[in-house]
Structures are given as C-alpha cells and as structure tokens.
Amino acid sequence: MERFVLILCIVCMHYISDGYAQTSPSHKNSIKGIDRVAYVSFKPGNWDIYQIGGSSRKALRLTSHPSLEYNAVFSPNGKWVVFCSERNGNPDLFVLDLENPLAIPQLLVESDALEDQVSFSPDGSQIAFVSTITGNADIYLLPFEPNVTQSIERAINVTNHPQGDFRPAFSPNGKQIAFSSDRNLPIGNTSPLARTRSGDIYVMDIKGENLKRLTTAKGWDGSPFWSPNGKRIVFYSQRERKLTPFGSFSNIWVMEADGAHQRMLVPNDSMAISPIFGPNGRIYYANGSFDANMPVERRDRASHWQIVSVDSNGTDRKVELDSTQNFWEPSLHPQTHALLVHGPGPIPEDANRSFGEGPLSEEGSPFRKKLSDREIDLYPMRTFTCMIHPLKNDLLYSSPPGPNLYLSRIDGSGVESILQMDPPQAIFMGFSWSKDGQWVAYTKGNHFSGPSAEADVWKMTGTGNDRINLTPDSPGNDGFPSFSGDGKQIVFRSGRTGDFEIFLMNSDGSSPRNLTEHPANDIFPAFSPVKNQVAFVSDRDSLGSRIYEVYLMDLDKNGEPMALKRITHNEVQEGHLEFSLDGQWLFYTTEQGGICDEEPMVKAIIFAPQMYGEIYAYNLISGQTLRLTHNKWEEGFPSVGAPIPNP
C-alpha cells in the first residue's frame, strides 16, 4: 500500500480544432509506427506529500510515487487529502483517505489537461481548482465526491478569461472566492526571448460574478487566504522588494477583505510565499533563505526553505518545520493542526541526475498522445537542451548549460561525454542530428549575444570526432543549424548582415547564402526532412515587440526562397521548431496557453526563465493545432526520432 511503501514560450489562445490531444497510459517502450518526441522540461525531480505533527512530530510520507506530487490540502473534516500528481504525464488531482491505512491515492478528476491548486468550500461539498482544459488557466468548481473519478466536463468554469487565473480560496462563509490573476496586466521582458508576468488579487462570488480587484501593486500579489472570520485576507507580495531577472524577494502582507489597509505583516523574511491562516489564529507560510556566500544578483531562488508561523499581528515568529530537507505549501489539519506539506522524495541512487535533483528521463515516460492522424510518444527530459537520435534510442544533451555535451540512451543510461568546451563557448544550444544520424551540427561561441557576437556552426560525427568549423570566416553570430533531409544542406541563423537572418549552405560549409533579408529577427530555423521547406520564427510583423510567430518558406530546386507563409497568428512568443519525420506536423514551443501558476511559486524554487513554454503541434496540411503538454514548468526544444520496436 502506497502510504507505507517508501518508494515536467503564452496569453491569447489559438483555436484548438477538433479538441485536445488525448493521453493514454504511459508506455515504457515505443512501438512500431509511434514516432518519439523528446523535449526539455525544466522541473524538479521527485516531490512527495508529507504530514508532520498531530500525534507525532515525525514526518510521515503519504505518497511514494517517483513523480512530482504537490499542493496538498486537508478536507474540512480532516478525513481526506487532495493533491496534484504528475504520475500520468500531466498534473492531475488525486485524493487519499486518511482514515484507511491501506488506502492508495485515487484519481479525482479525469482530464488530459492540468488540474491543480485546490481549495475546499467550508462545508467540504465543493472544490475550486485551476484547470487548463479550455486552453489557459481558469478556475473551476466541482462537487467533492472522493469515492468516484469525475470527468472535467462536469466542472463549471467560473472565470472564463483568456489570461491566467490561479490559487482560488473559498471565503469562510462559502459565498466568495479570492484568487490571483495576470489578467489585463502588461507582459515584461527580462531578455530578448524571456517574458515575465505579474499578478493581482481579485475576489468574486461563487458564480464568477461581482468581480472586484483588490490589489494594484507592481510585481506579484498572490496566493490569497481568508482569516477564519472572513474579515482579512493574507497574501504574499513582491512590492517594495528588489526584482531579479528570474524572480523576486517577497513578503507576507495582509488586508481587509475589501482590499483596504494593505500592510506588510512580516517584513524581515528573504522570500516568503504560500501564507495561510491556521485554525489556531496563527499565520503559516513557507520561507526561503539564502546561502550567505551567494551573490545578491543570483538570489532568484532560495537555497533553504522552512515552514514558519507568526501571530495575527506578524509577531511571535516560530519555526514550525526546519530540516535539511526543503518543504513548501503548508496546509493545517482542522482538528489536530498537523502540517501537510510537500518536499523532495527519494531519488534512485543510480539515477543519472541531469537538471536539478532528478533523473534525466521523467518517471513514467514515454507518455502516449493521440494526434488526428497518428499517435506519438512524448519523452520529457530533465536537462538544459537535448536532441533525440533520429534512428536509434540515443539522446544528445547538455546539462547544466556548461562545458560538456553528452550522449546516452534515452533512459539516461550509458552516459559518455563526447565534447567539452571552455567558456565563453561552453553553453550548448542549437544543435541537431543529420537525418541519417551520422552527423551532428552545433553552435560554438557566444550565441546568446547579439548579431555581431562571435559564434560559428560546427559539424562532427555522432561520437564527437572529425570536428570542423563550417563558418570560419563569418563576422557574425552563426548558430542553430538544421540538416536537410538528404543531409546535403544546412539551414542556420546568422547575424553576419547586422540582423539575424536565415541562411543556407552546403553541408561542407560551402556556398552560404541568405534566405531572408529583413530588419526583424529571424531565428530557430528547421529544415523539413522530406522537401525543400524551412520553418522559422520571426518578429517581422511586429518589429521590436519580441512577439515571434512561425513562418514557412518553400525553396526551389536550387535552394532559392519562394513563397513565405505565416502559419501562426497568436501575438505571442513561439520558437524551438522541429518537423515530424514525414514533414506533415510541426512541433514547437509557445506561450499561447499562458502560464499555469503564479510565477514566484515556480521561479522561487527552480530555474525557469520561460515558465510559460508548452509543446504544441501544427498540422501543415489541415492547419489543425494541438496542445501536447499541460503543466507549470518550462518546456522546449522538441526533437523527433523514429519508432523503436518493443524488445
């Protein structure tokens, strides 16, 4: 029984025709006819749900699945725990019966999207939660029926807004819901390709009506929670704190239920999130602190997290839970006051730890998805960049963004370092396999910088030998190469003309010529494996906006550009393009689904410069668009490999 066995770059939603991609149970091996899509997923390793306190101060691990499980809450009667689990490949709501020692978590809501961030009505009859089933994060209501699995189709969408709504909280009388939202707020920029959100707190009645905005500060005001008498709301806020490129310090604040008298409650913590009022009148929250030797400019994520509490005036600070292990998201048992939290679970000792504390390949992968004309297997890879071998069960990857390029099997076994470079050439991005799997083209140099920075396109064998610079005399930033289907040509991005343009050259580096000439940034090119066709993203229709759309260019038999077609119209960022093996689908990263959680709730814990990135698929024949991933983690750089038969 599971309780005792101690044992993943966007706002305006493009129309999703014919419904969403469907998920079926995961398959450990791909089968004949099932293409494989591997991609980067910036997520932690294994999180579990823990209960601390009550009759014992010892941490009792309530879940033992080697996937991410988090955001747990007690039901009002203390009998049930509802939490989010990614064990099926996307975030789902599960329920656990605390009164049955043999109980295992049961799926609560059936859906192929994200369901997370539950709040119970005071009488326990309803739950409010966040779902992305209609494309972006909205708040839904559903009767709480713990003994059955309900379809998401029964849930009522009470926000229905094209931007994100998060962290619902029922008022004590059950008549209102407070929540945070990034609606109607400008999107900021932290780099040429990374955009950041902010959020405010709203309140509405349980029908989604009588909406009132309570906060208007810069940065994030988030995770509202009502006092037991319903007169005050506690929340965290980034106001009056220094912003960093990927996050911000935050404090605990409190206000009247109508938004009046907003004031900082706990002024001295470094990074404070997830406040709740306890039944005992105290306020509990997660507080992150930093290594004293860590430079301030790098403090976008705390190095150690505690659960602390203060009285209703912000004084009498007590550490409720402190250990070498980090814990987040406190919930209190209504009778025993036991703490419910989530924190790191065990990682197998033989796991190939790549990005963060977790194995390279996500537990349970591959995850089967159904497109309109085929099925594909998804492989979320916990690394910085990766590229699946087009024919074999191998993966080329770098992690962290540092000096080694690795080759391993897709499960993370058999790792070998095939290339090492010294700074500033040590960040591996923008590499690709030739379609026959014999060659790898990659970028060497400072390709994160502007068009005039020194970077070149290189080529080597798949084992790291016979390295050759293909653009040695170029004066600008060359990178992100992609082979043609026959391997005779390479398309790449170059800044040699002063702007980033798309160039084409022979695979030996000869005869380079530009395919685009435009003052915009044309980047992330991908060559079709079956025809003279190149996809790329560009901000040419909104110069300077950092809005990148996907374009498709046909080439004639001599490699000269012909028709240019814009195939997305989302007014958001898109990138990281890759064709399916038959050239009929284009996989890409986009922010058209927005974000799925408050940014500080993710960025304060794990590196996530573009946490809005999800993987989508576009059919080049029908124009159909399908969303393939639903979660709150940044995902990108899809790559495609041929089916591998079951052994």
XYZ file of C-alpha atoms in Angstrom:
647
model
C 0.000 0.000 0.000
C 1.235 3.260 -1.192
C 1.155 5.177 2.074
C 3.587 2.768 3.684
C 5.824 1.822 0.774
C 8.697 4.290 0.826
C 9.066 4.412 -2.533
C 7.859 18.235 -16.407
C 7.262 30.309 -24.907
C 1.827 32.495 -23.786
C -1.560 34.513 -23.379
C -4.021 34.669 -26.285
C -5.209 31.173 -27.106
C -5.131 29.934 -30.699
C -8.222 27.976 -31.629
C -7.752 24.255 -30.939
C -9.650 22.398 -33.622
C -11.203 19.009 -33.059
C -10.462 19.041 -29.324
C -7.261 18.384 -27.446
C -4.583 15.780 -27.873
C -5.564 12.724 -25.872
C -3.426 10.947 -23.318
C -3.432 7.213 -22.851
C -1.500 5.186 -20.268
C 2.249 5.540 -20.495
C 4.292 3.022 -22.425
C 7.802 2.128 -21.366
C 8.808 1.388 -24.956
C 7.660 2.920 -28.199
C 6.147 0.531 -30.712
C 6.337 0.351 -34.468
C 4.607 3.311 -36.065
C 4.797 5.530 -32.974
C 7.131 8.490 -33.509
C 9.067 9.693 -30.497
C 9.258 13.358 -29.437
C 11.842 14.249 -26.801
C 11.923 17.714 -25.287
C 13.400 19.701 -22.421
C 11.360 20.026 -19.229
C 12.658 22.359 -16.520
C 11.177 20.663 -13.493
C 12.315 19.244 -10.141
C 12.903 15.533 -9.597
C 10.631 13.744 -7.142
C 8.285 15.520 -4.726
C 6.098 13.745 -2.187
C 3.357 14.735 0.251
C 4.264 14.694 3.958
C 2.259 15.017 7.159
C 4.031 16.389 10.216
C 2.545 16.782 13.669
C -0.714 15.665 15.211
C 0.259 12.781 17.445
C 3.896 12.918 16.280
C 6.440 15.455 15.038
C 7.936 12.819 12.775
C 7.400 13.366 9.044
C 5.071 10.742 7.600
C 5.383 10.409 3.837
C 1.857 9.979 2.484
C 2.803 9.392 -1.151
C 5.571 7.299 -2.609
C 5.244 7.554 -6.374
C 8.542 8.662 -8.010
C 6.882 11.584 -9.802
C 6.062 15.140 -8.756
C 3.258 15.405 -6.159
C 2.481 18.741 -4.536
C -0.084 21.377 -3.421
C -1.864 19.135 -0.910
C -4.781 20.309 1.258
C -6.869 18.719 4.015
C -10.619 18.468 3.589
C -12.591 20.477 6.214
C -13.397 17.306 8.164
C -9.759 16.213 8.121
C -10.567 12.848 6.559
C -9.251 13.451 3.050
C -6.152 14.876 1.396
C -6.422 16.222 -2.143
C -3.208 16.905 -4.037
C -1.750 17.256 -7.520
C 0.258 14.425 -9.072
C 2.112 14.193 -12.390
C 2.278 10.406 -12.357
C 0.171 10.129 -15.541
C 2.216 12.618 -17.548
C 0.205 15.752 -16.773
C -0.869 17.323 -13.461
C -3.979 15.557 -12.139
C -5.953 15.816 -8.896
C -5.779 12.784 -6.608
C -7.474 12.059 -3.287
C -6.258 9.990 -0.331
C -8.402 8.591 2.503
C -6.506 9.303 5.744
C -8.769 7.062 7.801
C -7.943 3.962 5.793
C -4.365 2.808 6.491
C -4.433 0.622 3.381
C -5.711 3.354 1.052
C -3.800 4.440 -2.024
C -4.356 7.726 -3.863
C -7.236 7.677 -6.326
C -7.702 9.856 -9.398
C -10.262 12.534 -8.530
C -10.752 14.337 -11.865
C -10.344 12.743 -15.295
C -8.712 15.118 -17.763
C -5.952 15.424 -20.352
C -5.089 18.929 -19.149
C -3.722 20.398 -15.903
C -5.780 20.351 -12.690
C -4.103 21.848 -9.608
C -4.356 24.308 -6.675
C -7.412 23.005 -4.837
C -9.460 24.874 -2.265
C -12.345 23.297 -0.311
C -15.637 25.009 0.375
C -16.134 25.356 4.162
C -18.675 22.524 4.283
C -16.485 20.259 2.155
C -19.131 19.797 -0.541
C -17.228 21.561 -3.346
C -13.702 22.130 -4.559
C -12.374 25.076 -6.504
C -9.296 24.411 -8.598
C -7.311 25.521 -11.643
C -7.619 23.723 -14.989
C -6.254 24.360 -18.489
C -8.837 22.236 -20.275
C -10.098 25.172 -22.377
C -6.587 26.336 -23.255
C -5.435 28.597 -20.430
C -5.618 28.544 -16.640
C -9.160 29.145 -15.357
C -10.867 28.442 -12.031
C -13.449 25.682 -11.902
C -15.970 24.367 -9.368
C -16.844 20.709 -8.919
C -18.716 18.738 -6.239
C -16.300 16.867 -3.986
C -17.048 13.184 -4.461
C -13.950 11.350 -3.193
C -15.139 7.847 -3.968
C -15.536 8.352 -7.728
C -13.431 9.756 -10.559
C -15.297 12.621 -12.172
C -14.880 13.998 -15.698
C -13.630 17.548 -16.034
C -16.679 18.113 -18.249
C -18.812 18.223 -15.103
C -16.818 21.169 -13.723
C -18.076 24.758 -14.034
C -15.666 27.401 -15.321
C -16.267 30.442 -13.118
C -13.600 32.777 -14.509
C -13.664 32.278 -18.316
C -10.865 34.717 -19.026
C -8.209 34.460 -21.785
C -5.446 35.156 -19.271
C -4.423 33.142 -16.238
C -6.399 32.774 -13.003
C -4.716 30.991 -10.086
C -4.774 29.899 -6.450
C -8.510 30.058 -5.567
C -9.505 30.337 -1.905
C -13.057 29.952 -0.554
C -14.236 32.513 1.984
C -15.287 31.088 5.396
C -18.973 31.573 4.572
C -18.560 29.797 1.231
C -20.045 32.698 -0.751
C -16.887 34.159 -2.289
C -13.624 33.047 -3.868
C -10.412 35.050 -3.747
C -7.796 34.325 -6.418
C -4.845 35.831 -8.234
C -4.676 36.664 -11.929
C -2.360 38.148 -14.542
C -5.365 39.463 -16.488
C -5.144 42.939 -18.017
C -1.528 43.362 -16.930
C 1.408 44.144 -19.227
C 3.976 41.464 -20.002
C 7.544 42.448 -19.167
C 10.804 41.371 -20.772
C 13.864 40.066 -18.963
C 15.811 39.152 -22.126
C 15.190 39.146 -25.901
C 13.320 35.846 -25.583
C 12.128 35.680 -21.961
C 8.956 37.460 -20.873
C 7.642 37.811 -17.362
C 4.185 38.190 -15.823
C 2.794 39.959 -12.783
C -0.425 39.367 -10.882
C -3.034 40.906 -8.627
C -5.661 39.573 -6.240
C -9.354 39.512 -7.058
C -12.500 38.370 -5.306
C -15.763 37.120 -6.855
C -18.856 35.259 -5.784
C -19.007 31.513 -6.405
C -20.866 32.028 -9.691
C -17.956 34.104 -11.001
C -19.936 37.324 -10.727
C -19.424 40.591 -8.798
C -15.718 40.589 -9.585
C -13.579 43.061 -7.639
C -9.856 43.746 -7.961
C -8.238 44.125 -4.540
C -4.561 44.904 -5.307
C -2.772 47.025 -7.933
C 0.903 46.836 -6.923
C 3.816 46.053 -9.240
C 5.121 42.502 -9.366
C 3.118 39.625 -7.956
C 0.446 39.721 -5.272
C -0.574 36.114 -4.912
C -1.912 33.099 -3.018
C -4.728 34.833 -1.070
C -6.154 33.119 2.023
C -9.037 34.229 4.252
C -8.923 34.680 8.010
C -11.296 32.367 9.952
C -13.777 35.198 10.490
C -13.636 36.296 6.845
C -12.581 39.846 7.692
C -8.993 39.727 6.408
C -7.008 38.195 3.553
C -3.352 37.263 3.870
C -1.170 37.029 0.758
C 2.423 37.361 -0.393
C 3.631 40.401 -2.312
C 6.727 41.403 -4.256
C 6.065 45.109 -3.774
C 8.895 47.089 -2.210
C 11.331 44.265 -2.885
C 14.183 44.030 -5.374
C 13.282 42.241 -8.596
C 15.795 39.818 -10.111
C 15.783 38.615 -13.752
C 14.001 35.392 -12.883
C 12.100 36.183 -9.704
C 11.884 38.414 -6.705
C 12.028 38.535 -2.970
C 8.565 38.578 -1.414
C 6.941 39.334 1.940
C 3.755 38.348 3.728
C 1.066 41.035 3.595
C -2.452 41.320 4.938
C -5.505 43.423 4.003
C -9.145 43.773 4.845
C -11.483 41.555 2.841
C -12.492 44.541 0.683
C -8.830 45.357 -0.127
C -8.473 48.184 2.395
C -5.497 48.761 4.728
C -2.921 46.712 2.844
C 0.155 46.348 5.011
C 3.267 44.256 5.325
C 2.838 41.717 8.107
C 6.274 40.066 8.207
C 8.991 42.468 6.995
C 12.226 40.606 7.590
C 11.990 37.366 5.641
C 14.008 36.866 2.470
C 11.433 35.072 0.342
C 8.023 34.254 1.797
C 5.176 32.542 -0.082
C 2.068 30.391 0.498
C 0.556 32.059 3.594
C -2.454 30.506 5.338
C -4.475 31.299 8.453
C -4.455 28.356 10.837
C -7.423 27.282 12.944
C -5.423 28.499 15.932
C -5.287 32.088 14.629
C -1.660 31.975 13.591
C -0.401 32.548 10.056
C 1.775 29.853 8.500
C 3.899 30.204 5.368
C 6.956 28.881 3.546
C 10.075 30.994 3.960
C 13.174 30.704 1.797
C 16.599 31.816 2.899
C 19.906 32.132 1.087
C 23.441 30.967 1.495
C 25.381 33.882 2.987
C 28.043 33.487 0.305
C 25.563 33.680 -2.583
C 25.765 36.980 -4.517
C 22.588 39.036 -4.264
C 22.184 39.180 -8.053
C 21.936 35.373 -8.130
C 19.295 35.129 -5.431
C 16.417 34.341 -7.748
C 15.850 31.083 -5.847
C 16.228 30.376 -2.154
C 18.661 27.679 -1.064
C 16.755 26.547 2.030
C 13.030 26.509 2.870
C 11.301 26.341 6.257
C 7.688 26.412 7.387
C 7.268 29.228 9.889
C 4.369 30.884 11.694
C 3.569 34.252 13.252
C 0.640 35.517 15.260
C -2.086 37.570 13.606
C -0.039 40.757 14.128
C 3.095 39.347 12.491
C 4.996 38.858 15.737
C 5.990 35.849 17.826
C 7.747 34.175 14.892
C 8.232 30.429 15.270
C 9.902 27.856 13.060
C 7.329 25.090 12.681
C 9.313 22.837 10.384
C 13.034 23.024 9.694
C 15.312 20.288 8.426
C 17.962 19.638 5.845
C 15.035 18.897 3.528
C 13.020 21.693 1.915
C 9.253 21.854 2.440
C 6.596 24.056 0.819
C 2.845 24.798 0.720
C 1.591 24.325 4.306
C -1.948 23.140 4.998
C -3.277 22.561 8.529
C -5.480 19.740 9.751
C -8.646 21.422 11.099
C -8.664 19.409 14.343
C -5.127 18.178 15.108
C -3.282 21.123 13.485
C -0.921 18.646 11.830
C 1.009 20.163 8.934
C 0.586 18.955 5.390
C 3.448 19.931 3.057
C 5.308 18.713 0.020
C 9.037 18.257 -0.341
C 11.689 16.202 -2.113
C 11.205 12.460 -2.201
C 13.816 9.766 -2.758
C 15.829 9.748 -5.976
C 17.286 6.372 -7.015
C 20.991 6.275 -6.302
C 21.769 5.072 -9.813
C 19.682 7.831 -11.451
C 21.538 9.967 -13.965
C 20.937 13.349 -12.342
C 20.897 15.958 -15.039
C 18.927 19.157 -14.462
C 18.377 19.631 -10.740
C 17.749 16.763 -8.345
C 16.194 14.189 -10.581
C 16.870 11.568 -13.233
C 17.387 12.603 -16.845
C 14.229 10.926 -18.135
C 10.966 11.733 -16.357
C 9.430 8.859 -14.430
C 6.724 7.067 -16.380
C 7.780 8.300 -19.804
C 7.097 7.951 -22.612
C 3.577 9.342 -22.446
C 1.296 8.476 -25.353
C -0.538 11.292 -27.168
C -3.034 10.998 -29.983
C -2.954 13.407 -32.910
C -5.632 13.457 -35.578
C -3.770 11.016 -37.843
C -1.312 9.221 -35.552
C -0.034 8.570 -32.077
C 3.270 9.848 -30.707
C 5.285 9.124 -27.575
C 6.468 12.083 -25.502
C 9.752 11.973 -23.574
C 10.148 14.891 -21.126
C 13.876 15.192 -20.406
C 15.136 16.940 -17.294
C 18.046 18.746 -18.931
C 19.013 22.114 -20.417
C 18.948 21.136 -24.087
C 18.544 17.765 -25.795
C 18.136 16.135 -29.204
C 16.900 12.592 -29.746
C 18.718 10.441 -32.309
C 16.554 10.195 -35.445
C 17.014 6.420 -35.772
C 18.352 4.978 -32.529
C 17.406 5.043 -28.863
C 20.084 7.646 -28.095
C 19.978 11.196 -26.782
C 22.411 14.066 -27.196
C 22.131 16.572 -24.366
C 23.847 19.218 -22.256
C 23.252 19.904 -18.611
C 23.637 22.256 -16.958
C 24.397 24.817 -19.680
C 28.069 24.069 -19.334
C 31.119 22.617 -20.921
C 30.047 19.037 -21.678
C 27.917 17.580 -24.441
C 26.723 14.087 -23.526
C 25.467 11.054 -25.380
C 23.322 8.480 -23.585
C 20.393 6.171 -24.114
C 17.073 7.902 -23.745
C 16.557 6.436 -20.270
C 19.762 8.148 -19.103
C 21.946 5.057 -19.037
C 25.267 4.596 -20.810
C 26.354 8.230 -20.469
C 29.527 9.437 -22.151
C 30.887 12.934 -22.635
C 31.643 13.425 -26.327
C 32.631 17.099 -26.418
C 33.986 19.644 -23.949
C 34.447 23.367 -24.494
C 35.799 26.249 -22.418
C 33.923 29.475 -21.568
C 32.581 31.602 -23.197
C 31.893 28.836 -25.726
C 30.589 26.423 -23.121
C 26.817 26.744 -23.456
C 25.452 24.042 -25.715
C 22.309 25.069 -27.540
C 21.270 24.962 -31.156
C 22.497 21.547 -32.223
C 20.889 18.894 -34.422
C 21.379 15.448 -35.910
C 21.535 14.786 -39.620
C 18.507 12.728 -40.607
C 20.663 9.597 -41.067
C 22.114 10.027 -37.568
C 25.720 10.184 -38.797
C 26.492 13.849 -38.121
C 25.802 16.491 -35.515
C 25.816 20.203 -36.343
C 26.221 22.508 -33.353
C 26.960 26.086 -32.320
C 30.289 27.105 -30.817
C 30.653 30.562 -29.348
C 28.674 33.237 -27.565
C 25.404 32.616 -29.386
C 23.267 34.120 -26.573
C 24.510 37.577 -27.559
C 23.589 39.847 -30.449
C 24.135 39.506 -34.204
C 27.761 40.700 -34.068
C 28.895 38.242 -31.382
C 31.417 35.612 -32.401
C 29.822 32.201 -32.875
C 30.136 29.570 -35.587
C 28.390 26.470 -36.877
C 30.459 23.320 -36.463
C 29.958 19.727 -37.544
C 31.164 16.454 -36.056
C 30.309 12.781 -36.136
C 27.730 11.442 -33.717
C 30.566 10.206 -31.489
C 32.277 13.610 -31.297
C 35.015 13.015 -33.877
C 36.084 14.834 -37.081
C 35.078 18.267 -35.854
C 35.102 21.031 -38.463
C 34.141 24.712 -38.421
C 31.653 25.301 -41.247
C 31.540 29.120 -40.922
C 35.141 30.074 -40.010
C 35.231 33.382 -41.878
C 31.828 34.715 -40.857
C 31.973 38.067 -38.995
C 28.776 37.472 -37.023
C 26.787 35.175 -34.802
C 26.080 31.886 -36.611
C 24.084 29.143 -34.918
C 21.066 26.865 -34.591
C 21.813 24.648 -37.622
C 19.374 22.106 -39.100
C 20.145 19.480 -41.774
C 18.089 18.937 -44.915
C 16.516 15.529 -45.355
C 19.261 14.281 -47.658
C 21.991 15.746 -45.456
C 23.453 17.831 -48.308
C 22.469 21.242 -46.935
C 22.237 23.031 -43.602
C 19.968 25.913 -42.738
C 21.077 28.167 -39.869
C 20.624 31.547 -38.232
C 23.269 34.209 -38.833
C 23.907 37.794 -37.728
C 26.565 38.480 -40.338
C 24.438 41.127 -42.126
C 23.698 43.057 -38.921
C 20.317 41.422 -38.284
C 19.516 37.805 -37.517
C 18.628 36.206 -40.865
C 18.069 32.659 -42.102
C 20.956 31.308 -44.203
C 21.514 28.153 -46.235
C 24.820 26.433 -47.021
C 26.071 23.104 -48.252
C 26.815 20.624 -45.501
C 30.569 21.120 -46.019
C 30.139 24.866 -45.331
C 30.409 25.990 -48.950
C 28.089 28.394 -50.810
C 26.414 30.173 -47.866
C 23.539 32.440 -48.953
C 20.788 34.232 -47.123
C 17.192 33.086 -47.450
C 15.722 36.082 -45.641
C 16.532 39.794 -45.783
C 14.530 41.709 -43.228
C 15.319 44.072 -40.308
C 13.497 41.659 -37.987
C 14.973 38.786 -36.017
C 14.568 35.560 -38.000
C 15.591 32.677 -35.752
C 15.140 28.967 -34.829
C 15.185 27.541 -38.384
C 14.176 23.925 -39.052
C 14.583 22.033 -42.339
C 11.804 19.695 -43.463
C 13.071 16.099 -43.717
C 11.092 15.379 -46.898
C 11.005 18.546 -49.037
C 12.681 21.874 -49.718
C 10.871 23.695 -46.965
C 12.181 25.682 -43.998
C 10.273 26.806 -40.906
C 11.484 29.619 -38.649
C 10.148 32.202 -36.222
C 10.292 35.956 -36.690
C 9.073 39.223 -35.208
C 8.815 40.762 -38.708
C 5.137 41.592 -38.347
C 5.651 43.348 -35.015
C 9.178 44.748 -35.068
C 10.711 45.298 -31.665
C 7.789 43.724 -29.803
C 9.516 40.423 -29.021
C 6.456 38.685 -30.431
C 7.681 35.759 -32.528
C 5.365 33.930 -34.933
C 6.027 30.817 -37.030
C 6.699 31.166 -40.760
C 7.071 28.571 -43.521
C 9.287 29.125 -46.562
C 9.373 26.970 -49.710
C 12.634 26.679 -51.632
C 13.077 25.861 -55.308
C 15.313 23.028 -56.520
C 18.317 25.371 -56.391
C 17.635 26.349 -52.792
C 16.306 29.803 -53.647
C 13.449 31.159 -51.487
C 9.968 31.122 -52.961
C 6.681 31.510 -51.090
C 6.698 32.712 -47.464
C 3.667 31.938 -45.320
C 2.876 32.926 -41.731
C 1.240 29.922 -40.062
C 0.565 31.171 -36.525
C -1.393 34.272 -35.530
C -1.212 34.215 -31.752
C 0.534 37.538 -30.992
C 2.749 35.708 -28.502
C 6.217 34.170 -28.443
C 6.934 30.944 -30.271
C 10.114 29.057 -31.106
C 12.134 25.817 -30.979
C 10.766 24.302 -34.195
C 11.017 20.700 -35.390
C 9.258 18.782 -38.181
C 7.740 15.341 -37.839
C 9.589 12.635 -39.764
C 7.095 12.778 -42.638
C 7.077 16.599 -42.683
C 3.328 16.838 -42.035
C 3.479 18.194 -38.474
C 5.498 20.987 -36.937
C 6.283 20.758 -33.219
C 7.142 23.976 -31.407
C 7.222 25.785 -28.075
C 4.707 28.544 -27.450
C 3.242 30.745 -24.738
C -0.216 30.784 -26.318
C -1.584 28.851 -23.327
C -0.233 31.434 -20.882
C 1.166 30.429 -17.513
C -0.412 27.848 -15.221
C 0.659 29.096 -11.800
C 1.912 32.256 -10.148
C 5.475 32.898 -11.312
C 7.017 33.187 -7.814
C 5.562 29.792 -6.898
C 7.734 28.255 -9.624
C 10.700 30.558 -10.128
C 11.460 30.856 -6.436
C 12.093 27.114 -6.377
C 13.558 26.114 -9.757
C 15.305 27.848 -12.641
C 12.586 28.745 -15.165
C 13.308 31.770 -17.376
C 10.298 30.965 -19.606
C 7.886 29.001 -17.454
C 5.117 29.679 -19.976
C 6.596 27.331 -22.604
C 4.460 24.348 -23.660
C 4.811 21.988 -26.619
C 2.225 22.285 -29.402
C 1.807 20.552 -32.765
C 0.638 22.193 -36.000
C -0.584 20.152 -38.989
C 0.830 21.671 -42.165
C -1.925 20.144 -44.285
C -5.092 20.865 -42.296
C -3.920 23.790 -40.162
C -5.015 21.955 -37.014
C -3.247 22.921 -33.777
C -2.976 20.608 -30.758
C -1.548 21.280 -27.346
C 0.661 18.375 -26.259
C 1.773 19.392 -22.755
C -0.091 20.941 -19.827
C 1.889 21.928 -16.739
C 3.519 24.858 -14.968
C 7.083 24.060 -15.998
C 9.070 25.492 -18.867
C 9.340 23.066 -21.787
C 11.030 23.439 -25.145
C 13.407 22.183 -27.850
C 11.300 19.300 -29.194
C 13.138 16.769 -31.346
C 11.788 13.788 -33.271
C 13.028 10.217 -33.549
C 11.846 7.189 -35.474
C 9.872 4.414 -33.761
C 11.830 1.864 -31.765
C 10.148 -1.585 -31.695
C 9.461 -3.242 -28.359
C 12.113 -5.824 -27.451
